[in-house]
Amino acid sequence: MSEMLPADDPALRWLRWWCIDSWLAADKQWRQAAFYRLDDARLAALAQSHHPMICQQLQLATAVSPVDAELLTWLEMAMEQQQLALRLAAEVCWRGCASDTLSAGQERWCRRVAQGMRPGLWLTEAEGLPADNGDINGLWLLSQRAGPACWGRIRLAFPQDRVRAVEALPGLSIFPPRLLPLWQAVLWYASQEPLC
């Protein structure tokens, strides 16, 4: 007899996002494929039976990546918390690029994290990023953290123009290990912020 997996199982939540939710909740600019014209009930049925076709239409890999607990945390945050996380990550790495959207306390937190992490020492390849655009810089950091396999799906949640701007920027040739604790810190902080 097979054992049912609980709904709160991270592997199950990851699989659902990978196969269904990533494209079902895509930003309206990505919704050009013909199947998006279907009603919600038919879209749900399509998701369960035509995963390879959907992946082909959206140019997504069909193979499921291993569960990434931090990205799962990101995916389950409210949009406001996700935006805050992007801005915090950018502000930690490039002082002043998101300061106009952060509170004084949030800026202080970013300075403290930056003092400990010293992003200038490990983000040396990040030339060409806009100095004053925390949203683009944060999204670029997320794309580097997610990696190519997961980025293809995560990017669907953002407007195409922002994604194209990020993808036009140079990527990192070597994944800096400090990118992981940076995202752990900003995800923790953003998840502690009360929702408006």
PDB file of C-alpha atoms in Angstrom:
ATOM      1  CA  MET A   1       0.000   0.000   0.000  1.00  0.00           C
ATOM      2  CA  SER A   2       1.408   3.397  -0.947  1.00  0.00           C
ATOM      3  CA  GLU A   3       1.731   6.063   1.673  1.00  0.00           C
ATOM      4  CA  MET A   4       0.118   9.456   1.011  1.00  0.00           C
ATOM      5  CA  LEU A   5       2.433  12.427   1.327  1.00  0.00           C
ATOM      6  CA  PRO A   6       1.152  15.228   3.557  1.00  0.00           C
ATOM      7  CA  ALA A   7       0.221  18.486   1.846  1.00  0.00           C
ATOM      8  CA  ASP A   8       2.807  20.347   3.925  1.00  0.00           C
ATOM      9  CA  ASP A   9       5.620  18.174   2.553  1.00  0.00           C
ATOM     10  CA  PRO A  10       8.229  20.523   0.992  1.00  0.00           C
ATOM     11  CA  ALA A  11       8.907  18.083  -1.853  1.00  0.00           C
ATOM     12  CA  LEU A  12       5.236  18.053  -2.771  1.00  0.00           C
ATOM     13  CA  ARG A  13       4.962  21.851  -2.615  1.00  0.00           C
ATOM     14  CA  TRP A  14       8.101  22.185  -4.772  1.00  0.00           C
ATOM     15  CA  LEU A  15       6.768  19.709  -7.315  1.00  0.00           C
ATOM     16  CA  ARG A  16       3.441  21.531  -7.519  1.00  0.00           C
ATOM     17  CA  TRP A  17       5.207  24.863  -8.075  1.00  0.00           C
ATOM     18  CA  TRP A  18       7.593  23.344 -10.628  1.00  0.00           C
ATOM     19  CA  CYS A  19       4.906  21.619 -12.685  1.00  0.00           C
ATOM     20  CA  ILE A  20       1.900  23.919 -12.280  1.00  0.00           C
ATOM     21  CA  ASP A  21       2.097  27.068 -10.184  1.00  0.00           C
ATOM     22  CA  SER A  22       5.193  28.549 -11.833  1.00  0.00           C
ATOM     23  CA  TRP A  23       3.428  29.040 -15.167  1.00  0.00           C
ATOM     24  CA  LEU A  24      -0.135  29.266 -13.864  1.00  0.00           C
ATOM     25  CA  ALA A  25       0.754  32.383 -11.850  1.00  0.00           C
ATOM     26  CA  ALA A  26       2.880  33.935 -14.595  1.00  0.00           C
ATOM     27  CA  ASP A  27       2.884  37.693 -15.051  1.00  0.00           C
ATOM     28  CA  LYS A  28       0.425  38.812 -17.736  1.00  0.00           C
ATOM     29  CA  GLN A  29       3.268  39.707 -20.118  1.00  0.00           C
ATOM     30  CA  TRP A  30       4.273  36.031 -20.259  1.00  0.00           C
ATOM     31  CA  ARG A  31       0.748  34.803 -20.971  1.00  0.00           C
ATOM     32  CA  GLN A  32       1.031  34.714 -24.775  1.00  0.00           C
ATOM     33  CA  ALA A  33       0.659  30.950 -25.270  1.00  0.00           C
ATOM     34  CA  ALA A  34      -2.742  29.843 -26.601  1.00  0.00           C
ATOM     35  CA  PHE A  35      -3.504  27.669 -23.582  1.00  0.00           C
ATOM     36  CA  TYR A  36      -3.713  30.771 -21.356  1.00  0.00           C
ATOM     37  CA  ARG A  37      -7.028  31.585 -23.056  1.00  0.00           C
ATOM     38  CA  LEU A  38      -8.637  28.545 -21.382  1.00  0.00           C
ATOM     39  CA  ASP A  39     -10.804  28.961 -18.289  1.00  0.00           C
ATOM     40  CA  ASP A  40      -9.363  28.050 -14.870  1.00  0.00           C
ATOM     41  CA  ALA A  41     -10.891  24.553 -14.751  1.00  0.00           C
ATOM     42  CA  ARG A  42      -9.450  23.620 -18.138  1.00  0.00           C
ATOM     43  CA  LEU A  43      -6.084  25.132 -17.265  1.00  0.00           C
ATOM     44  CA  ALA A  44      -5.965  22.986 -14.117  1.00  0.00           C
ATOM     45  CA  ALA A  45      -6.801  19.870 -16.148  1.00  0.00           C
ATOM     46  CA  LEU A  46      -4.192  20.801 -18.744  1.00  0.00           C
ATOM     47  CA  ALA A  47      -1.573  21.197 -16.032  1.00  0.00           C
ATOM     48  CA  GLN A  48      -2.137  17.654 -14.847  1.00  0.00           C
ATOM     49  CA  SER A  49      -2.035  15.993 -18.248  1.00  0.00           C
ATOM     50  CA  HIS A  50       0.121  18.059 -20.618  1.00  0.00           C
ATOM     51  CA  HIS A  51       3.176  19.149 -18.658  1.00  0.00           C
ATOM     52  CA  PRO A  52       5.688  18.493 -21.509  1.00  0.00           C
ATOM     53  CA  MET A  53       3.609  20.522 -23.984  1.00  0.00           C
ATOM     54  CA  ILE A  54       3.370  23.443 -21.560  1.00  0.00           C
ATOM     55  CA  CYS A  55       7.125  23.321 -20.956  1.00  0.00           C
ATOM     56  CA  GLN A  56       7.763  23.331 -24.694  1.00  0.00           C
ATOM     57  CA  GLN A  57       5.460  26.320 -25.259  1.00  0.00           C
ATOM     58  CA  LEU A  58       7.134  28.308 -22.460  1.00  0.00           C
ATOM     59  CA  GLN A  59      10.649  27.054 -23.265  1.00  0.00           C
ATOM     60  CA  LEU A  60      11.074  25.447 -19.839  1.00  0.00           C
ATOM     61  CA  ALA A  61      13.075  22.363 -18.917  1.00  0.00           C
ATOM     62  CA  THR A  62      10.850  19.370 -18.198  1.00  0.00           C
ATOM     63  CA  ALA A  63      13.182  17.729 -15.671  1.00  0.00           C
ATOM     64  CA  VAL A  64      12.365  18.688 -12.088  1.00  0.00           C
ATOM     65  CA  SER A  65      15.195  20.286 -10.118  1.00  0.00           C
ATOM     66  CA  PRO A  66      15.859  19.046  -6.585  1.00  0.00           C
ATOM     67  CA  VAL A  67      13.941  20.809  -3.827  1.00  0.00           C
ATOM     68  CA  ASP A  68      15.579  24.104  -2.864  1.00  0.00           C
ATOM     69  CA  ALA A  69      14.322  25.030   0.609  1.00  0.00           C
ATOM     70  CA  GLU A  70      15.325  28.691   0.338  1.00  0.00           C
ATOM     71  CA  LEU A  71      13.695  29.181  -3.034  1.00  0.00           C
ATOM     72  CA  LEU A  72      10.609  27.441  -1.661  1.00  0.00           C
ATOM     73  CA  THR A  73      10.611  29.975   1.188  1.00  0.00           C
ATOM     74  CA  TRP A  74      10.854  32.735  -1.430  1.00  0.00           C
ATOM     75  CA  LEU A  75       7.964  31.303  -3.428  1.00  0.00           C
ATOM     76  CA  GLU A  76       5.708  31.110  -0.394  1.00  0.00           C
ATOM     77  CA  MET A  77       6.285  34.714   0.680  1.00  0.00           C
ATOM     78  CA  ALA A  78       3.748  37.428  -0.060  1.00  0.00           C
ATOM     79  CA  MET A  79       4.579  39.661  -3.038  1.00  0.00           C
ATOM     80  CA  GLU A  80       5.384  42.593  -0.717  1.00  0.00           C
ATOM     81  CA  GLN A  81       7.860  40.438   1.193  1.00  0.00           C
ATOM     82  CA  GLN A  82       9.455  39.240  -2.042  1.00  0.00           C
ATOM     83  CA  GLN A  83       9.883  42.827  -3.235  1.00  0.00           C
ATOM     84  CA  LEU A  84      11.411  43.755   0.115  1.00  0.00           C
ATOM     85  CA  ALA A  85      13.820  40.804  -0.109  1.00  0.00           C
ATOM     86  CA  LEU A  86      14.943  41.927  -3.581  1.00  0.00           C
ATOM     87  CA  ARG A  87      15.566  45.468  -2.363  1.00  0.00           C
ATOM     88  CA  LEU A  88      17.351  44.313   0.792  1.00  0.00           C
ATOM     89  CA  ALA A  89      19.673  42.049  -1.198  1.00  0.00           C
ATOM     90  CA  ALA A  90      20.472  44.872  -3.605  1.00  0.00           C
ATOM     91  CA  GLU A  91      21.055  47.371  -0.805  1.00  0.00           C
ATOM     92  CA  VAL A  92      23.393  44.992   1.033  1.00  0.00           C
ATOM     93  CA  CYS A  93      25.488  44.574  -2.113  1.00  0.00           C
ATOM     94  CA  TRP A  94      25.302  48.116  -3.526  1.00  0.00           C
ATOM     95  CA  ARG A  95      24.777  50.755  -0.876  1.00  0.00           C
ATOM     96  CA  GLY A  96      22.258  53.395  -1.892  1.00  0.00           C
ATOM     97  CA  CYS A  97      20.712  51.566  -4.843  1.00  0.00           C
ATOM     98  CA  ALA A  98      17.462  50.822  -2.972  1.00  0.00           C
ATOM     99  CA  SER A  99      17.654  53.272  -0.083  1.00  0.00           C
ATOM    100  CA  ASP A 100      14.749  55.388  -1.341  1.00  0.00           C
ATOM    101  CA  THR A 101      12.411  52.379  -0.901  1.00  0.00           C
ATOM    102  CA  LEU A 102      13.681  51.211   2.509  1.00  0.00           C
ATOM    103  CA  SER A 103      13.070  52.505   6.013  1.00  0.00           C
ATOM    104  CA  ALA A 104      15.950  53.823   8.114  1.00  0.00           C
ATOM    105  CA  GLY A 105      15.884  50.618  10.180  1.00  0.00           C
ATOM    106  CA  GLN A 106      16.028  48.467   7.071  1.00  0.00           C
ATOM    107  CA  GLU A 107      18.967  50.483   5.742  1.00  0.00           C
ATOM    108  CA  ARG A 108      20.812  50.045   9.058  1.00  0.00           C
ATOM    109  CA  TRP A 109      20.190  46.301   8.887  1.00  0.00           C
ATOM    110  CA  CYS A 110      21.588  46.229   5.330  1.00  0.00           C
ATOM    111  CA  ARG A 111      24.737  48.102   6.421  1.00  0.00           C
ATOM    112  CA  ARG A 112      25.325  45.622   9.255  1.00  0.00           C
ATOM    113  CA  VAL A 113      24.931  42.637   6.953  1.00  0.00           C
ATOM    114  CA  ALA A 114      27.175  44.269   4.334  1.00  0.00           C
ATOM    115  CA  GLN A 115      29.888  44.873   6.934  1.00  0.00           C
ATOM    116  CA  GLY A 116      29.902  41.180   7.766  1.00  0.00           C
ATOM    117  CA  MET A 117      29.539  39.837   4.234  1.00  0.00           C
ATOM    118  CA  ARG A 118      31.753  42.318   2.364  1.00  0.00           C
ATOM    119  CA  PRO A 119      30.019  41.899  -1.010  1.00  0.00           C
ATOM    120  CA  GLY A 120      32.573  44.094  -2.761  1.00  0.00           C
ATOM    121  CA  LEU A 121      35.096  41.284  -2.367  1.00  0.00           C
ATOM    122  CA  TRP A 122      33.010  38.534  -3.979  1.00  0.00           C
ATOM    123  CA  LEU A 123      30.827  40.436  -6.431  1.00  0.00           C
ATOM    124  CA  THR A 124      33.731  41.725  -8.466  1.00  0.00           C
ATOM    125  CA  GLU A 125      32.212  40.395 -11.719  1.00  0.00           C
ATOM    126  CA  ALA A 126      29.010  42.397 -11.246  1.00  0.00           C
ATOM    127  CA  GLU A 127      30.161  45.234 -13.478  1.00  0.00           C
ATOM    128  CA  GLY A 128      27.532  46.957 -15.575  1.00  0.00           C
ATOM    129  CA  LEU A 129      24.665  46.727 -13.107  1.00  0.00           C
ATOM    130  CA  PRO A 130      22.684  49.965 -12.769  1.00  0.00           C
ATOM    131  CA  ALA A 131      23.947  51.759  -9.679  1.00  0.00           C
ATOM    132  CA  ASP A 132      20.562  53.232  -8.794  1.00  0.00           C
ATOM    133  CA  ASN A 133      18.101  50.438  -9.601  1.00  0.00           C
ATOM    134  CA  GLY A 134      17.539  48.223  -6.581  1.00  0.00           C
ATOM    135  CA  ASP A 135      14.732  46.313  -8.274  1.00  0.00           C
ATOM    136  CA  ILE A 136      16.875  45.219 -11.236  1.00  0.00           C
ATOM    137  CA  ASN A 137      19.926  44.534  -9.066  1.00  0.00           C
ATOM    138  CA  GLY A 138      17.868  42.499  -6.597  1.00  0.00           C
ATOM    139  CA  LEU A 139      16.299  40.516  -9.414  1.00  0.00           C
ATOM    140  CA  TRP A 140      19.765  39.928 -10.882  1.00  0.00           C
ATOM    141  CA  LEU A 141      20.947  38.595  -7.511  1.00  0.00           C
ATOM    142  CA  LEU A 142      17.903  36.314  -7.383  1.00  0.00           C
ATOM    143  CA  SER A 143      18.653  35.010 -10.881  1.00  0.00           C
ATOM    144  CA  GLN A 144      22.227  34.229  -9.840  1.00  0.00           C
ATOM    145  CA  ARG A 145      21.031  32.524  -6.652  1.00  0.00           C
ATOM    146  CA  ALA A 146      18.350  30.492  -8.428  1.00  0.00           C
ATOM    147  CA  GLY A 147      20.658  29.256 -11.163  1.00  0.00           C
ATOM    148  CA  PRO A 148      19.649  28.498 -14.746  1.00  0.00           C
ATOM    149  CA  ALA A 149      17.411  25.513 -13.949  1.00  0.00           C
ATOM    150  CA  CYS A 150      15.146  27.350 -11.500  1.00  0.00           C
ATOM    151  CA  TRP A 151      15.430  30.854 -12.957  1.00  0.00           C
ATOM    152  CA  GLY A 152      13.489  29.820 -16.058  1.00  0.00           C
ATOM    153  CA  ARG A 153      10.412  29.312 -13.894  1.00  0.00           C
ATOM    154  CA  ILE A 154      10.957  32.006 -11.248  1.00  0.00           C
ATOM    155  CA  ARG A 155      11.282  34.686 -13.915  1.00  0.00           C
ATOM    156  CA  LEU A 156       7.710  34.037 -15.104  1.00  0.00           C
ATOM    157  CA  ALA A 157       6.450  35.852 -11.993  1.00  0.00           C
ATOM    158  CA  PHE A 158       8.051  39.125 -13.125  1.00  0.00           C
ATOM    159  CA  PRO A 159       7.268  41.443 -16.057  1.00  0.00           C
ATOM    160  CA  GLN A 160       9.162  40.527 -19.225  1.00  0.00           C
ATOM    161  CA  ASP A 161      10.820  43.926 -19.533  1.00  0.00           C
ATOM    162  CA  ARG A 162      12.425  43.561 -16.083  1.00  0.00           C
ATOM    163  CA  VAL A 163      13.487  39.988 -16.822  1.00  0.00           C
ATOM    164  CA  ARG A 164      15.001  41.000 -20.161  1.00  0.00           C
ATOM    165  CA  ALA A 165      16.905  43.816 -18.459  1.00  0.00           C
ATOM    166  CA  VAL A 166      18.296  41.330 -15.935  1.00  0.00           C
ATOM    167  CA  GLU A 167      19.149  38.732 -18.559  1.00  0.00           C
ATOM    168  CA  ALA A 168      21.003  41.353 -20.615  1.00  0.00           C
ATOM    169  CA  LEU A 169      23.383  41.879 -17.682  1.00  0.00           C
ATOM    170  CA  PRO A 170      26.494  39.715 -17.388  1.00  0.00           C
ATOM    171  CA  GLY A 171      26.174  36.677 -15.147  1.00  0.00           C
ATOM    172  CA  LEU A 172      28.711  35.384 -12.672  1.00  0.00           C
ATOM    173  CA  SER A 173      31.179  32.862 -14.071  1.00  0.00           C
ATOM    174  CA  ILE A 174      31.643  31.257 -10.644  1.00  0.00           C
ATOM    175  CA  PHE A 175      28.871  30.949  -8.066  1.00  0.00           C
ATOM    176  CA  PRO A 176      30.034  32.875  -4.976  1.00  0.00           C
ATOM    177  CA  PRO A 177      29.345  30.836  -1.812  1.00  0.00           C
ATOM    178  CA  ARG A 178      28.395  33.993   0.096  1.00  0.00           C
ATOM    179  CA  LEU A 179      25.357  34.409  -2.125  1.00  0.00           C
ATOM    180  CA  LEU A 180      23.651  31.656  -0.105  1.00  0.00           C
ATOM    181  CA  PRO A 181      23.929  33.324   3.335  1.00  0.00           C
ATOM    182  CA  LEU A 182      22.979  36.659   1.756  1.00  0.00           C
ATOM    183  CA  TRP A 183      19.667  35.175   0.609  1.00  0.00           C
ATOM    184  CA  GLN A 184      19.169  33.337   3.893  1.00  0.00           C
ATOM    185  CA  ALA A 185      19.501  36.649   5.709  1.00  0.00           C
ATOM    186  CA  VAL A 186      17.255  38.722   3.443  1.00  0.00           C
ATOM    187  CA  LEU A 187      14.578  36.019   3.281  1.00  0.00           C
ATOM    188  CA  TRP A 188      14.560  35.781   7.058  1.00  0.00           C
ATOM    189  CA  TYR A 189      14.359  39.561   7.480  1.00  0.00           C
ATOM    190  CA  ALA A 190      11.672  40.028   4.834  1.00  0.00           C
ATOM    191  CA  SER A 191       9.571  37.218   6.300  1.00  0.00           C
ATOM    192  CA  GLN A 192       9.632  38.980   9.695  1.00  0.00           C
ATOM    193  CA  GLU A 193       8.172  42.195   8.292  1.00  0.00           C
ATOM    194  CA  PRO A 194       4.451  42.596   8.936  1.00  0.00           C
ATOM    195  CA  LEU A 195       2.236  42.664   5.863  1.00  0.00           C
ATOM    196  CA  CYS A 196       0.393  45.924   5.203  1.00  0.00           C
TER     197      CYS A 196
END
